[in-house]
Short mmCIF file of C-alpha atoms (C1' of nucleotides) in Angstrom, two decimals:
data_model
loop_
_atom_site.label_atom_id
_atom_site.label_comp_id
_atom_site.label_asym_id
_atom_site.label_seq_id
_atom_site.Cartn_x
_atom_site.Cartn_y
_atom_site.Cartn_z
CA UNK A 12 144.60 -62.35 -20.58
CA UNK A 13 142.33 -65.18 -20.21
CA UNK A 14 142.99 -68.00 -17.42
CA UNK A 15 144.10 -71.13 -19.18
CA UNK A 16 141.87 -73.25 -16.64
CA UNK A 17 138.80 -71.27 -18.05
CA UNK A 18 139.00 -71.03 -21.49
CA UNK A 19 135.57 -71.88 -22.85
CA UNK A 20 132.68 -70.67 -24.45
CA UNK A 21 133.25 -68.12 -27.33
CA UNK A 22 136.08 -70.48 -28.36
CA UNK A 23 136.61 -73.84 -27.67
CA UNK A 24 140.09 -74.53 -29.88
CA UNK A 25 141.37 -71.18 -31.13
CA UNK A 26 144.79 -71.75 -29.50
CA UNK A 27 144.42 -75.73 -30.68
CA UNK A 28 147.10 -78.43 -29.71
CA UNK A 29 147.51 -79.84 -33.01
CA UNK A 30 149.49 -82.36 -32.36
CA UNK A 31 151.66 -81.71 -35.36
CA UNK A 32 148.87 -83.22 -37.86
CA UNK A 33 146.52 -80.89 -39.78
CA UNK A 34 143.96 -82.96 -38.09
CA UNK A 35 142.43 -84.39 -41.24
CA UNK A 36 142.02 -88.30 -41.35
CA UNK A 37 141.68 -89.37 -37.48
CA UNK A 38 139.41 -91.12 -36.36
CA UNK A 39 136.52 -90.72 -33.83
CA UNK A 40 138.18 -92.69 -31.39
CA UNK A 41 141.59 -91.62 -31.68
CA UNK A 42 140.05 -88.31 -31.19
CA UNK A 43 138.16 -88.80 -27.95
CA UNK A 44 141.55 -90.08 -26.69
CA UNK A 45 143.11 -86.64 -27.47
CA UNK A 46 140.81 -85.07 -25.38
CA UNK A 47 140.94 -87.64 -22.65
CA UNK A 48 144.61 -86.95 -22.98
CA UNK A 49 144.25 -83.22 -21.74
CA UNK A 50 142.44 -83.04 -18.69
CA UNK A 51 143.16 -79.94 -18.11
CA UNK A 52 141.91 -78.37 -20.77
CA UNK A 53 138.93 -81.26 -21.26
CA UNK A 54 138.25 -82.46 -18.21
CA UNK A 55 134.97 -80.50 -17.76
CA UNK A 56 133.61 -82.30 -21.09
CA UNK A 57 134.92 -85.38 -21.48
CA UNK A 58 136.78 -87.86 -18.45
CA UNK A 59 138.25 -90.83 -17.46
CA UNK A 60 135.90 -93.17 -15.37
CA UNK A 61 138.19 -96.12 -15.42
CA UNK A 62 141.41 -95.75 -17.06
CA UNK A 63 142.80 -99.05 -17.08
CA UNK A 64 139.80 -100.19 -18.01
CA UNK A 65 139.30 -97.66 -20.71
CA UNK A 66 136.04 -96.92 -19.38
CA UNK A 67 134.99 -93.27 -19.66
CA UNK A 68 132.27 -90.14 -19.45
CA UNK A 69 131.44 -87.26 -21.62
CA UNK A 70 130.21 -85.02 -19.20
CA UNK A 71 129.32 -82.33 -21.78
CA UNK A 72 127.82 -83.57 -24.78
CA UNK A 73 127.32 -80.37 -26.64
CA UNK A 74 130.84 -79.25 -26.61
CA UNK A 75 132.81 -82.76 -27.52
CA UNK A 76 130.15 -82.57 -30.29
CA UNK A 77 131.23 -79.45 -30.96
CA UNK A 78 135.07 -80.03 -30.67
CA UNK A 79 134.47 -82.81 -33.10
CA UNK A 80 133.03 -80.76 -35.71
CA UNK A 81 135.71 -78.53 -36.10
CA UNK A 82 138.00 -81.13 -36.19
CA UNK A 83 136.37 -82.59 -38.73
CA UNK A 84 135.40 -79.62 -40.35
CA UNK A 85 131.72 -80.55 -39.82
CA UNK A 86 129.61 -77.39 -38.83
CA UNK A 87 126.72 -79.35 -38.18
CA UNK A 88 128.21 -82.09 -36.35
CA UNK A 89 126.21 -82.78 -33.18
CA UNK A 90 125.76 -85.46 -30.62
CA UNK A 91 122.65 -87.58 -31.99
CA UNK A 92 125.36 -87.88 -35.06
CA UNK A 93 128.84 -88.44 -33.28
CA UNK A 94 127.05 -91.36 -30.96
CA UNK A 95 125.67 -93.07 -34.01
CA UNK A 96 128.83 -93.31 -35.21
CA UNK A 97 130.55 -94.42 -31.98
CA UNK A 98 127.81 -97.08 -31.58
CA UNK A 99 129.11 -98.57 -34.84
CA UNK A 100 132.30 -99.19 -32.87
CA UNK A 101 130.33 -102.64 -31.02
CA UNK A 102 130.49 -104.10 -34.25
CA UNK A 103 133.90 -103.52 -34.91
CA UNK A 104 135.31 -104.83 -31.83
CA UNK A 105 137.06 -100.72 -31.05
CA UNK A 106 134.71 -99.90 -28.05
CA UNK A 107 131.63 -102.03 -26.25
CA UNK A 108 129.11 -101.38 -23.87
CA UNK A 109 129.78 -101.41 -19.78
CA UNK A 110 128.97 -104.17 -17.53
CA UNK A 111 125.77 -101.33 -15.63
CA UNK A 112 125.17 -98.94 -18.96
CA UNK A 113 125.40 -95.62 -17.96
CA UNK A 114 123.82 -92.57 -19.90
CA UNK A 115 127.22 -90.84 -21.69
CA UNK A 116 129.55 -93.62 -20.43
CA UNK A 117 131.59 -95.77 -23.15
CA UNK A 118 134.24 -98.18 -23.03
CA UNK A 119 137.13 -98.62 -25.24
CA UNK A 120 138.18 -102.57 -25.99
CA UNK A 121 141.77 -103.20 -24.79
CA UNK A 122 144.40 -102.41 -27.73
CA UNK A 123 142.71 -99.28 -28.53
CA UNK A 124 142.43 -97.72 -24.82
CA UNK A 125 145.87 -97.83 -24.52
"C1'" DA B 8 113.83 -83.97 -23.17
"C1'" DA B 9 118.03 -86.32 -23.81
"C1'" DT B 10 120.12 -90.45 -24.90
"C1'" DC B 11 120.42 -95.08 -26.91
"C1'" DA B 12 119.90 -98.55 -30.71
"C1'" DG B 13 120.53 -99.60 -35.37
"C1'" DG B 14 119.04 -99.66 -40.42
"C1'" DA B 15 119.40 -97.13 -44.72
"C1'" DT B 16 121.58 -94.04 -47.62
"C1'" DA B 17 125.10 -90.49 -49.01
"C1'" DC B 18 129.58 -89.12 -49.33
"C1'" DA B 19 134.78 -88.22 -49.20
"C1'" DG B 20 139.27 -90.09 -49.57
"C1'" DC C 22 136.02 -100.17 -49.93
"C1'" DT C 23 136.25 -97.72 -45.35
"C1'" DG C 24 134.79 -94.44 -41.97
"C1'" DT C 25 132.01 -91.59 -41.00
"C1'" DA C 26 127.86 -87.99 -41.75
"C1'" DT C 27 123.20 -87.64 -42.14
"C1'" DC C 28 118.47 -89.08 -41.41
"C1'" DC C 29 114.98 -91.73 -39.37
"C1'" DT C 30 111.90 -94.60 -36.30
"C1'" DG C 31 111.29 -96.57 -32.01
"C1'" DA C 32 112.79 -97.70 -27.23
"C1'" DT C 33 114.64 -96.38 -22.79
"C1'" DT C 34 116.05 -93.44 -19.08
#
DNA sequence: AATCAGGATACAG
DNA sequence: CTGTATCCTGATT
């Protein structure tokens, strides 16, 4: 039996919390919220800076890349890949940059933080 | 080295 | 058409 605070490695979602959707047409950023969500089991990778202010960290890169890719079904997914596509969130008004940019920090705009 | 910034192009739904 | 995925060059940390 494997400790539920320290599942990781081998596999990162083999007991996945689908939250009652195959998991087929979300979004990037509804996404990083699910993992924000579970702290418990994501908390190591990806955090909360600022809640209220929808500010937050990905503290591991590799793996949210990685948890991303299987979600999307995307083998090759990576991080160089899933930034470029949150960058193209500025332009849609869905997340900006923070006040002092931070290396891995991002910031959702208001009606999608909450 | 890793991350950030975008433009260009490809692709799936 | 939209929302990435992929690829690339150059800048910054």
């Amino acid at each position: 039996m494997v400790s539920p605070l320290l599942a990781d490695d081998a596999d990162e979602e083999t007991t996945t919390n689908n939250n009652g959707r195959g998991g087929t047409h979300i979004h990037l950023w509804q996404f990083l919220k699910e993992l924000l969500h579970q702290p418990q089991l994501y908390g190591s990778c990806i955090r909360w800076l600022d809640r209220p202010k929808g500010v937050f960290k990905i503290e591991d890169s590799v793996r949210v890349a990685r948890l991303w890719g299987k979600r999307k079904n995307r083998p090759a997914m990576n991080y160089d890949k899933l930034s470029r596509s949150i960058r193209q969130y500025y332009k849609k008004g869905i997340m900006k940059k923070t006040e002092r940019s931070q290396r891995l920090v991002y910031q959702f705009c208001h009606p999608y933080c909450l």
